[in-house]
GROMACS .gro file of N, CA and C in nm:
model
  462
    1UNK      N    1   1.492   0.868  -0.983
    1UNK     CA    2   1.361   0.852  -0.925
    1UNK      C    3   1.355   0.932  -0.795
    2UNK      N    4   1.243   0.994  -0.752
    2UNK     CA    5   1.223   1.039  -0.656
    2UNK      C    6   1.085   1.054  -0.577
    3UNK      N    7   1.056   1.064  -0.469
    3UNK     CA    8   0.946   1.041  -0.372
    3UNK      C    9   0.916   1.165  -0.372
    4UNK      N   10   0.785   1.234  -0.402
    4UNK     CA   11   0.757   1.312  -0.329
    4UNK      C   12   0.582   1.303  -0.281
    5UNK      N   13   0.575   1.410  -0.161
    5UNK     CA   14   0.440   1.390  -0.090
    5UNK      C   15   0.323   1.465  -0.177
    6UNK      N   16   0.254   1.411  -0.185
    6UNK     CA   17   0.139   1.460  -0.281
    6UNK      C   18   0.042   1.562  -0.209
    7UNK      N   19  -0.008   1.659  -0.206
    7UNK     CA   20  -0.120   1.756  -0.117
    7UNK      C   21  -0.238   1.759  -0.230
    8UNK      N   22  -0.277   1.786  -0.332
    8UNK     CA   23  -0.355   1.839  -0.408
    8UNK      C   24  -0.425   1.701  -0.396
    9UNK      N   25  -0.598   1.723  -0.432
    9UNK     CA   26  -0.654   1.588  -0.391
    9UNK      C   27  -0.677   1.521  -0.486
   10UNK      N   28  -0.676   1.634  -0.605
   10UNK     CA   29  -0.691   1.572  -0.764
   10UNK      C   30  -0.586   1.497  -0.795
   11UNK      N   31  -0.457   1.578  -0.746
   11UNK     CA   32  -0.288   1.484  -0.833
   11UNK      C   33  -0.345   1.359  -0.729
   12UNK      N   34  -0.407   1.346  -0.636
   12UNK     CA   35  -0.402   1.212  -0.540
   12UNK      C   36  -0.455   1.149  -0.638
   13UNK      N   37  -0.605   1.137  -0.670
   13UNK     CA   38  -0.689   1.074  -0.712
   13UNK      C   39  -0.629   1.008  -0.885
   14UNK      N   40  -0.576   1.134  -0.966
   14UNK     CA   41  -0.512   1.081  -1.044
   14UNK      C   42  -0.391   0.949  -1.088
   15UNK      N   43  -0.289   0.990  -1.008
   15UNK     CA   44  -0.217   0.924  -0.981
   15UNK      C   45  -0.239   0.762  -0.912
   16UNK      N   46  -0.328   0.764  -0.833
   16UNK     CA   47  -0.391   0.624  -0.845
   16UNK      C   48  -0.428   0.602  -0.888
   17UNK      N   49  -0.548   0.626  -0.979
   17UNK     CA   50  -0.606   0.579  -1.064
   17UNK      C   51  -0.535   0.517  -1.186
   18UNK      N   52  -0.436   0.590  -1.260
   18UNK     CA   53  -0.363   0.538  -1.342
   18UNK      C   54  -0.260   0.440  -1.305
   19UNK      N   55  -0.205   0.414  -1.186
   19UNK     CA   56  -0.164   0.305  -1.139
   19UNK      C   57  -0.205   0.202  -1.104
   20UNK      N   58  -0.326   0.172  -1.035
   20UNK     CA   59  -0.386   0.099  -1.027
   20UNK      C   60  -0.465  -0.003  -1.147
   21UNK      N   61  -0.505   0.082  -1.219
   21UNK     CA   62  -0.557   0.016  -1.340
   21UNK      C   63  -0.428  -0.005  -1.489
   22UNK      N   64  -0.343  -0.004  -1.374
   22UNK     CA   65  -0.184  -0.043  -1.476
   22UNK      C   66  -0.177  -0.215  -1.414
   23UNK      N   67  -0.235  -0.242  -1.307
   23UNK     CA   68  -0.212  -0.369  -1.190
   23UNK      C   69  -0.342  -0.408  -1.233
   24UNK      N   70  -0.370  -0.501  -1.318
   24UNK     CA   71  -0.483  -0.580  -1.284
   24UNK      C   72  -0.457  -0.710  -1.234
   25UNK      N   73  -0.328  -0.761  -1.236
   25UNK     CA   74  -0.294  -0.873  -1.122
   25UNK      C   75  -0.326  -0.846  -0.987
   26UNK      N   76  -0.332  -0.750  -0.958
   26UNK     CA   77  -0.352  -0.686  -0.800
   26UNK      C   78  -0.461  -0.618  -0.787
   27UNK      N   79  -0.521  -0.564  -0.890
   27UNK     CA   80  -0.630  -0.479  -0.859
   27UNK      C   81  -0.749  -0.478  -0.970
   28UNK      N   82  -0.784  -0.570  -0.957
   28UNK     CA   83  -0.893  -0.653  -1.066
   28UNK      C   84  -1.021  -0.592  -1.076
   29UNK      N   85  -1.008  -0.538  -0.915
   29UNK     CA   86  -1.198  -0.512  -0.926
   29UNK      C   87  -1.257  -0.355  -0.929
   30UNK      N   88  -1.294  -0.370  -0.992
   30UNK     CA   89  -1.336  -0.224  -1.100
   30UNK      C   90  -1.407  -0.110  -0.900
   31UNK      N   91  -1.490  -0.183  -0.844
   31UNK     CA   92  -1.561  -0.117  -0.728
   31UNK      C   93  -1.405  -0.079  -0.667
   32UNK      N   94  -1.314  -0.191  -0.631
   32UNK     CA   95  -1.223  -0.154  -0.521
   32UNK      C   96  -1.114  -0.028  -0.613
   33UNK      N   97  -1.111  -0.033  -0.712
   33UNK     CA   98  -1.023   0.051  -0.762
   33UNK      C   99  -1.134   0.216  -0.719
   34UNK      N  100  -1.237   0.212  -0.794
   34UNK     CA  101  -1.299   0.355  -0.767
   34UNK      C  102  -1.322   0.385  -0.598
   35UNK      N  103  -1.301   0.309  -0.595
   35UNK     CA  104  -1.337   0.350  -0.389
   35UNK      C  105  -1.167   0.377  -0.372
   36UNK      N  106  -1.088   0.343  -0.372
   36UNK     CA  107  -0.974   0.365  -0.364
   36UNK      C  108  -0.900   0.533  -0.390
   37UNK      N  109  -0.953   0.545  -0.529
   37UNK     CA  110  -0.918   0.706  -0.578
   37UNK      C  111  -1.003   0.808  -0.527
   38UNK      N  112  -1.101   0.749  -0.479
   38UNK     CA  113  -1.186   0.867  -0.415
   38UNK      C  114  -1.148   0.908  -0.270
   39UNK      N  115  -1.104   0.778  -0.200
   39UNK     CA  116  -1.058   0.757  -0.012
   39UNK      C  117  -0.935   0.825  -0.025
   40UNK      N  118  -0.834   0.815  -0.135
   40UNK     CA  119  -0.718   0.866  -0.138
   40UNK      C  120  -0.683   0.991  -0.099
   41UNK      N  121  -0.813   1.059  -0.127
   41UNK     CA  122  -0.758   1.201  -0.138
   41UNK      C  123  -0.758   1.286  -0.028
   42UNK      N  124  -0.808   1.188   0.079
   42UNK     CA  125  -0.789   1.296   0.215
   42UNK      C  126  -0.676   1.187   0.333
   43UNK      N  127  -0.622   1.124   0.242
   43UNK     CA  128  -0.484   1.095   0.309
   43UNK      C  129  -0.328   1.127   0.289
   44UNK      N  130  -0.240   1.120   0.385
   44UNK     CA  131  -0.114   1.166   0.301
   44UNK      C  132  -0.067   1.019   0.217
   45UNK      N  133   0.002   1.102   0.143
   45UNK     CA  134  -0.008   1.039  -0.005
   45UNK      C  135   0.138   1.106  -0.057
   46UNK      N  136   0.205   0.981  -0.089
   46UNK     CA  137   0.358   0.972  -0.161
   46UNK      C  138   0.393   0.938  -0.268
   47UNK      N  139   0.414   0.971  -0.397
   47UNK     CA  140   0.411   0.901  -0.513
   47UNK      C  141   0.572   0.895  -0.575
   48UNK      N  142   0.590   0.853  -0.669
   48UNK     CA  143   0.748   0.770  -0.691
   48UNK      C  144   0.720   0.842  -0.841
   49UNK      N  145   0.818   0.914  -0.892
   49UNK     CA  146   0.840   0.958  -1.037
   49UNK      C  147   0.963   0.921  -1.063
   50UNK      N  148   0.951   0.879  -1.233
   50UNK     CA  149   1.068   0.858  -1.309
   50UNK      C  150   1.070   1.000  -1.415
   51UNK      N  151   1.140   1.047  -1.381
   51UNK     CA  152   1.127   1.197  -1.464
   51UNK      C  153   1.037   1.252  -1.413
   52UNK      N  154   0.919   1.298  -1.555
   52UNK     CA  155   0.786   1.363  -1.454
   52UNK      C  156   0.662   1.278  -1.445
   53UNK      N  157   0.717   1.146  -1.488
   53UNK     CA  158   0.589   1.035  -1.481
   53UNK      C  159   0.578   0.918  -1.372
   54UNK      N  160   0.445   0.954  -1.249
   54UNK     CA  161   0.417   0.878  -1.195
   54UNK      C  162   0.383   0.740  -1.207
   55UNK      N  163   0.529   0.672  -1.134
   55UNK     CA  164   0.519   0.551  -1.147
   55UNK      C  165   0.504   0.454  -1.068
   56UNK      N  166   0.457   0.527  -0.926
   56UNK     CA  167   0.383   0.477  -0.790
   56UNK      C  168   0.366   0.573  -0.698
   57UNK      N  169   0.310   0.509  -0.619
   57UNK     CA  170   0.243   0.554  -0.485
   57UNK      C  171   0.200   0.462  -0.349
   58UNK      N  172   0.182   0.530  -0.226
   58UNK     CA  173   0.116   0.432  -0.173
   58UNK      C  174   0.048   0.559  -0.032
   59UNK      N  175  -0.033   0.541  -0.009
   59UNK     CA  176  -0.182   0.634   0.056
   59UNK      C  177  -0.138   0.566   0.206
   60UNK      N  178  -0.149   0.685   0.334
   60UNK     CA  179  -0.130   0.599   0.441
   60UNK      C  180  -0.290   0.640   0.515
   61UNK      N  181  -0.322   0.584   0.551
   61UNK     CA  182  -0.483   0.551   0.679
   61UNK      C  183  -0.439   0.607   0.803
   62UNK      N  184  -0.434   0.707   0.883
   62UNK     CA  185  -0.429   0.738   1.011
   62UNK      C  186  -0.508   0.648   1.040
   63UNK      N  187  -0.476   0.553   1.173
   63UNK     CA  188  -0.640   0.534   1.254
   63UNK      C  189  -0.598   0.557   1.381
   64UNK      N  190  -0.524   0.591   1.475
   64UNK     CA  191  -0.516   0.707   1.588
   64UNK      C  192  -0.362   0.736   1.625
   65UNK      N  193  -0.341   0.783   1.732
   65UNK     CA  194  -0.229   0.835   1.735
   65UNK      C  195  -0.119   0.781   1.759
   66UNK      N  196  -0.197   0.594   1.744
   66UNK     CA  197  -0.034   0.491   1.742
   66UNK      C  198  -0.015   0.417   1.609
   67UNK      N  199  -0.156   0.427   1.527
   67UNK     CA  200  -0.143   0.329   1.428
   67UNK      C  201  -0.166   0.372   1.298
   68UNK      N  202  -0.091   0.353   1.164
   68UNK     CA  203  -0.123   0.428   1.066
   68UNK      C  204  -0.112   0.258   0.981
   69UNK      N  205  -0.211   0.264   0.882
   69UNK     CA  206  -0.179   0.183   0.759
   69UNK      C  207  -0.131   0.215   0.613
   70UNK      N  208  -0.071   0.126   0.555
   70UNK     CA  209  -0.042   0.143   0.437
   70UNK      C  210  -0.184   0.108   0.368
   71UNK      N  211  -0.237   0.203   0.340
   71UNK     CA  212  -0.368   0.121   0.267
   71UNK      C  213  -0.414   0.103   0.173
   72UNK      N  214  -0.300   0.155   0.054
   72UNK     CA  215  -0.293   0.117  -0.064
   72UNK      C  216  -0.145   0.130  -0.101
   73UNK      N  217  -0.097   0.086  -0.215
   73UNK     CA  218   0.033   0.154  -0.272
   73UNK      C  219   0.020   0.009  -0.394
   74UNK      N  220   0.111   0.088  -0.462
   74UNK     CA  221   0.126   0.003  -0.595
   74UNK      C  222   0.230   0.066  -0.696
   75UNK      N  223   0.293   0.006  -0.751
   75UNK     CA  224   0.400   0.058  -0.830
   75UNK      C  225   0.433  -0.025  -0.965
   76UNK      N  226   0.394   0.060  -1.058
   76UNK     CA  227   0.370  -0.041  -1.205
   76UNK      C  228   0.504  -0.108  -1.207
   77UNK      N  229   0.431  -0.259  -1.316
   77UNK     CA  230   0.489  -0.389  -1.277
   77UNK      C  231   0.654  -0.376  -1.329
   78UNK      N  232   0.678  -0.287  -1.488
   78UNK     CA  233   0.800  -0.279  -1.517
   78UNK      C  234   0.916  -0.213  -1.417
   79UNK      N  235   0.845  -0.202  -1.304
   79UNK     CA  236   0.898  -0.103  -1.183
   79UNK      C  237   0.993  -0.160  -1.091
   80UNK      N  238   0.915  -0.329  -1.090
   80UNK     CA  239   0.949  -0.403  -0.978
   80UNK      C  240   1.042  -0.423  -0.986
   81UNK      N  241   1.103  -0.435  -0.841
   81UNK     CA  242   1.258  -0.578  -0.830
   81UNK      C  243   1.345  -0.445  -0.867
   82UNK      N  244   1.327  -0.273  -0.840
   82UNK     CA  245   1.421  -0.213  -0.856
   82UNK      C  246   1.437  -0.119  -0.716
   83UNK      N  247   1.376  -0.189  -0.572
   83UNK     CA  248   1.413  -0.170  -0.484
   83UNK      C  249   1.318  -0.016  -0.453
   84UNK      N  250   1.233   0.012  -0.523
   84UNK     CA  251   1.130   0.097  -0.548
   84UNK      C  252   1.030   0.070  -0.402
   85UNK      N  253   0.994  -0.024  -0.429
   85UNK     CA  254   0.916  -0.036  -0.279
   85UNK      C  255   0.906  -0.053  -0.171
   86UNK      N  256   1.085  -0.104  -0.157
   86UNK     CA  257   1.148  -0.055  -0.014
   86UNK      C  258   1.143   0.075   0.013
   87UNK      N  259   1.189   0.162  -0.104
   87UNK     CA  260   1.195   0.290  -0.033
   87UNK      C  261   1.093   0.365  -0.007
   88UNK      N  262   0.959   0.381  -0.083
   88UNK     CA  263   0.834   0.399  -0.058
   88UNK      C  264   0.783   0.336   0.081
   89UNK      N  265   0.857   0.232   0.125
   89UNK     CA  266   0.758   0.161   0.247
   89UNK      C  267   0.851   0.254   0.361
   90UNK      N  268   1.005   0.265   0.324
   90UNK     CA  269   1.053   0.332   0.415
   90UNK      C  270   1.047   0.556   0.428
   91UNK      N  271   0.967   0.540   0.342
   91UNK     CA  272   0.904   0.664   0.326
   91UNK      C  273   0.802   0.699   0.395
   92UNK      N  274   0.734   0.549   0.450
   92UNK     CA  275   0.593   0.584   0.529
   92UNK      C  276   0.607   0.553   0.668
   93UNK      N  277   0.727   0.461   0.664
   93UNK     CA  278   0.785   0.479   0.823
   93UNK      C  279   0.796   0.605   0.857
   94UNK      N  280   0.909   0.668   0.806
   94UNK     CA  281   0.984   0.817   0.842
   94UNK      C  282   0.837   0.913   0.869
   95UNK      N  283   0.765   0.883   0.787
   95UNK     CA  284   0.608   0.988   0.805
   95UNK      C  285   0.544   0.957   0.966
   96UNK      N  286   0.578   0.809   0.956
   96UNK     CA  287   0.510   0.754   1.049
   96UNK      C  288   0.594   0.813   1.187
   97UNK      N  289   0.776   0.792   1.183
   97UNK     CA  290   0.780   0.851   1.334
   97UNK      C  291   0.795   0.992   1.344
   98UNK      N  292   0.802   1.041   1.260
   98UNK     CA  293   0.827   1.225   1.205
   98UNK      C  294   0.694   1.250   1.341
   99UNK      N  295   0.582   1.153   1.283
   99UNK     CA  296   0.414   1.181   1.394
   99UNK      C  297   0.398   1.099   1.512
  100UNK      N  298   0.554   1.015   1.522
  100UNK     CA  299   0.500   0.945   1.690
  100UNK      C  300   0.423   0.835   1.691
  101UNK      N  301   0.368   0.784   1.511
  101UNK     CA  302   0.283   0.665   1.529
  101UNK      C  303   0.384   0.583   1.588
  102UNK      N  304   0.338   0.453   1.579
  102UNK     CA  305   0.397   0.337   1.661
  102UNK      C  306   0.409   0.211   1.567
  103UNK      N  307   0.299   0.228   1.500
  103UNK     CA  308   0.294   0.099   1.484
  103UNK      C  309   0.231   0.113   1.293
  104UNK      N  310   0.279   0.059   1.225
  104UNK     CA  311   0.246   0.024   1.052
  104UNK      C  312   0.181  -0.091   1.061
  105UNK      N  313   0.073  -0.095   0.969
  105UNK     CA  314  -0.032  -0.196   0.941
  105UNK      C  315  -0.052  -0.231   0.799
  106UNK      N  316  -0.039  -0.316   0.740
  106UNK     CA  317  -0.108  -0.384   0.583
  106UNK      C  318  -0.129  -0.438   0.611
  107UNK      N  319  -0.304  -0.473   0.495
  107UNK     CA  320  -0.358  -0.586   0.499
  107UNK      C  321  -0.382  -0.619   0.325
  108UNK      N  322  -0.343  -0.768   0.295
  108UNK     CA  323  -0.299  -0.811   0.209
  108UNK      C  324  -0.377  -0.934   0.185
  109UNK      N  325  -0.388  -0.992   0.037
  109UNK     CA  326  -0.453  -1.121   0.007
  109UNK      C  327  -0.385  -1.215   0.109
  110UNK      N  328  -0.440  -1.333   0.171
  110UNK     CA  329  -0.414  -1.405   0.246
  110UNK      C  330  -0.310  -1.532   0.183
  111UNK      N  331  -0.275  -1.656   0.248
  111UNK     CA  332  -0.188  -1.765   0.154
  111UNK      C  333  -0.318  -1.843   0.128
  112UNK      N  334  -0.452  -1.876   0.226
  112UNK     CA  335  -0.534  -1.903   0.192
  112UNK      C  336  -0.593  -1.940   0.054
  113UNK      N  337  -0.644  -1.843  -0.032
  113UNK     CA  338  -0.625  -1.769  -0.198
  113UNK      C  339  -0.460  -1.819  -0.235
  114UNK      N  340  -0.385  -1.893  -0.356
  114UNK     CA  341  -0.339  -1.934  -0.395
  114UNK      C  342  -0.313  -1.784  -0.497
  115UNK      N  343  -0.245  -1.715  -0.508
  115UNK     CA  344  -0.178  -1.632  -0.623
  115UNK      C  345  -0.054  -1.616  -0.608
  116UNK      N  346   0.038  -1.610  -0.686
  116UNK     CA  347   0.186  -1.560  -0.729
  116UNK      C  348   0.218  -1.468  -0.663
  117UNK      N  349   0.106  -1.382  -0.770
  117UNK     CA  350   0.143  -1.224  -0.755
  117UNK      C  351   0.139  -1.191  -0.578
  118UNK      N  352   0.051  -1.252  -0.559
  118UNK     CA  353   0.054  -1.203  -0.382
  118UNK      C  354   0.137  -1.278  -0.280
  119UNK      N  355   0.158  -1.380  -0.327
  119UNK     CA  356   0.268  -1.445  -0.241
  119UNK      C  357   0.367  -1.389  -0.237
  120UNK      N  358   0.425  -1.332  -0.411
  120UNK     CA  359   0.551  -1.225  -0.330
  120UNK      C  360   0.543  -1.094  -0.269
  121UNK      N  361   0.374  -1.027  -0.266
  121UNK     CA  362   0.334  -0.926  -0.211
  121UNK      C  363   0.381  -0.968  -0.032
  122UNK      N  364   0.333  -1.128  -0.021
  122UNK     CA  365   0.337  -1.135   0.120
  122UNK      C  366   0.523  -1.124   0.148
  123UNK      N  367   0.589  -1.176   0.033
  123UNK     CA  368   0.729  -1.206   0.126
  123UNK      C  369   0.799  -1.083   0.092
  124UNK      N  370   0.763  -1.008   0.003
  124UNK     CA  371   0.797  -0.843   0.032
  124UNK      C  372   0.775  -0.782   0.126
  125UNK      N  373   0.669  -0.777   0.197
  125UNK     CA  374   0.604  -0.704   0.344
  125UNK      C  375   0.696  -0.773   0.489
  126UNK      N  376   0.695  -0.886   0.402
  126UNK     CA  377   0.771  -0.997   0.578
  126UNK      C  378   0.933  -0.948   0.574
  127UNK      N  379   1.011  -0.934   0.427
  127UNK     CA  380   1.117  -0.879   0.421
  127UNK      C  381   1.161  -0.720   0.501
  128UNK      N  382   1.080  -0.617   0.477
  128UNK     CA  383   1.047  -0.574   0.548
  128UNK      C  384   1.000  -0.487   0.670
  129UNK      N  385   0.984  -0.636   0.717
  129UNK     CA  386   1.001  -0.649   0.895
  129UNK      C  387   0.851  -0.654   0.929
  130UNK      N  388   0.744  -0.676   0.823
  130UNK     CA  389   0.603  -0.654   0.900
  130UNK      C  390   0.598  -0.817   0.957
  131UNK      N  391   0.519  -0.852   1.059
  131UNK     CA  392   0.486  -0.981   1.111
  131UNK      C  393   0.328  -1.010   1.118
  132UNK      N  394   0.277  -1.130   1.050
  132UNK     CA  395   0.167  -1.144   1.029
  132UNK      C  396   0.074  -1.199   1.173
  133UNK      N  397  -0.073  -1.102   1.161
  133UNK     CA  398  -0.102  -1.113   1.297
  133UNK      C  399  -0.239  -1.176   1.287
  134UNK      N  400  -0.290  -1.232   1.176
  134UNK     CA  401  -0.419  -1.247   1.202
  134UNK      C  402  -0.486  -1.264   1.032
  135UNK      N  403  -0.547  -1.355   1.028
  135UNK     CA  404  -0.624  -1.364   0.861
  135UNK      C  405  -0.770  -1.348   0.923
  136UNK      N  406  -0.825  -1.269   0.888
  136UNK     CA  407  -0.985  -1.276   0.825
  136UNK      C  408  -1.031  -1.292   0.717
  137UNK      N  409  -1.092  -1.370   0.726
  137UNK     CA  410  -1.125  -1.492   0.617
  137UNK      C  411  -1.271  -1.389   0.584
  138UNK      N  412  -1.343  -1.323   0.546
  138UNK     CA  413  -1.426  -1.284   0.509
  138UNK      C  414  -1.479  -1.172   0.513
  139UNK      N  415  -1.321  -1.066   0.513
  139UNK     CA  416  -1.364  -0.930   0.497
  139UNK      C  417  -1.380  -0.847   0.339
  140UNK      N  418  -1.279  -0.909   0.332
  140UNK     CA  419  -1.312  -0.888   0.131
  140UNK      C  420  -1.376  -0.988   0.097
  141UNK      N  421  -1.487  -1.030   0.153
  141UNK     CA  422  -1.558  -1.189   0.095
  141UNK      C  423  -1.479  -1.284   0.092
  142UNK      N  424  -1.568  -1.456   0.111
  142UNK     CA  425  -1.518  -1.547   0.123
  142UNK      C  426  -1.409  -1.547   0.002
  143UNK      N  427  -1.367  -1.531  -0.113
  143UNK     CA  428  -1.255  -1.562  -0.230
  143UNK      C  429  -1.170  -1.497  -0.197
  144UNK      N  430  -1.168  -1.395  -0.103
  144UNK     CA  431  -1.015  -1.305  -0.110
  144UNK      C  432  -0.989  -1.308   0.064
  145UNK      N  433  -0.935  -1.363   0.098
  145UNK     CA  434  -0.900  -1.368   0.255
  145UNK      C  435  -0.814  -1.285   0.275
  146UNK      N  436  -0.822  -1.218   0.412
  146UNK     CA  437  -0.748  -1.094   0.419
  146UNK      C  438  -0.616  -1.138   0.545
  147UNK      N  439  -0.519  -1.062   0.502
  147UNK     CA  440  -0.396  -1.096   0.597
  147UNK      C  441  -0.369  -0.989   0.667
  148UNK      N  442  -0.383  -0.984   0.790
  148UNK     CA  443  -0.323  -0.851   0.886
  148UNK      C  444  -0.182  -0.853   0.885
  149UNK      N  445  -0.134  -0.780   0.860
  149UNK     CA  446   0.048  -0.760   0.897
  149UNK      C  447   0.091  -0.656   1.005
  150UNK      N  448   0.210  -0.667   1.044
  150UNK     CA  449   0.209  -0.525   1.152
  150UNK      C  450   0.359  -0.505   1.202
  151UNK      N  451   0.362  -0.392   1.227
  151UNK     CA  452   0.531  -0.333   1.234
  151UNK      C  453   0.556  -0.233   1.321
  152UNK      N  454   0.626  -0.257   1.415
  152UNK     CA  455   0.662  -0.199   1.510
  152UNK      C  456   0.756  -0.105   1.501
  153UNK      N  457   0.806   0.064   1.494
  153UNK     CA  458   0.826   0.142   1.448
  153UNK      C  459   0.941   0.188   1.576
  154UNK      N  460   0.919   0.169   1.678
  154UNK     CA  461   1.016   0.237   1.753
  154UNK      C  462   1.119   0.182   1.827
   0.00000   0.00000   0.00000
């Protein structure tokens, strides 16, 4: 397996798209998936191949010159539990101090919302090292409460 950084805006858009709609435990809603492949493509963008088939990714959000988010990533499910998304998360660190950010951000279904699947989303992120800073309860609408996470880089 190997990481590499994606530039072309189409391989962006592609490559999520077919991942994402591999996750419908995680990514159910038809709007958030198409807004997703379209935002993708003017961010840097890392995807995970097994041979020559993309089998994740995850898109980082500049938002200024201390803070970058993970603001999507996903890695099909037969994928998991093979230490795949440690190294992808530690892929967006290295991006992150390569540029001097400071600080990594996800935001994630809340404990609020009762799911599996996201509870181990949350104790994957806390593993880690992100620390949870804040739920808003009504940014993805009242059913999906949102969890701020955050990680200190230097």
């Amino acid at each position: 397996m190997q990481i590499i950084e994606i530039i072309d805006i189409s391989d962006k858009s592609d490559i999520c798209n077919l991942v994402l709609w591999a996750l419908p435990n995680w990514f159910g809603i038809e709007k958030s998936i198409v807004d997703y492949v379209d935002t993708v493509r003017e961010m840097p963008f890392f995807a995970v191949f097994d041979d020559k088939m993309a089998i994740g990714f995850v898109a980082l959000k500049i938002h200024n010159e201390y803070t970058a988010e993970i603001y999507v990533m996903g890695i099909l499910e037969e994928y998991h539990k093979q230490g795949i998304g440690k190294k992808i998360v530690a892929t967006c660190e290295e991006h992150c101090k390569e540029n001097n950010i400071e600080f990594l951000t996800v935001k994630t279904l809340a404990e609020l919302r009762e799911d599996e699947n996201y509870r181990k989303t949350r104790l994957f992120y806390q593993a880690m090292g992100f620390k949870p800073l804040e739920i808003f309860e009504t940014l993805w609408g009242e059913a999906n409460p949102c969890l701020f996470l955050v990680k200190y880089l230097k």
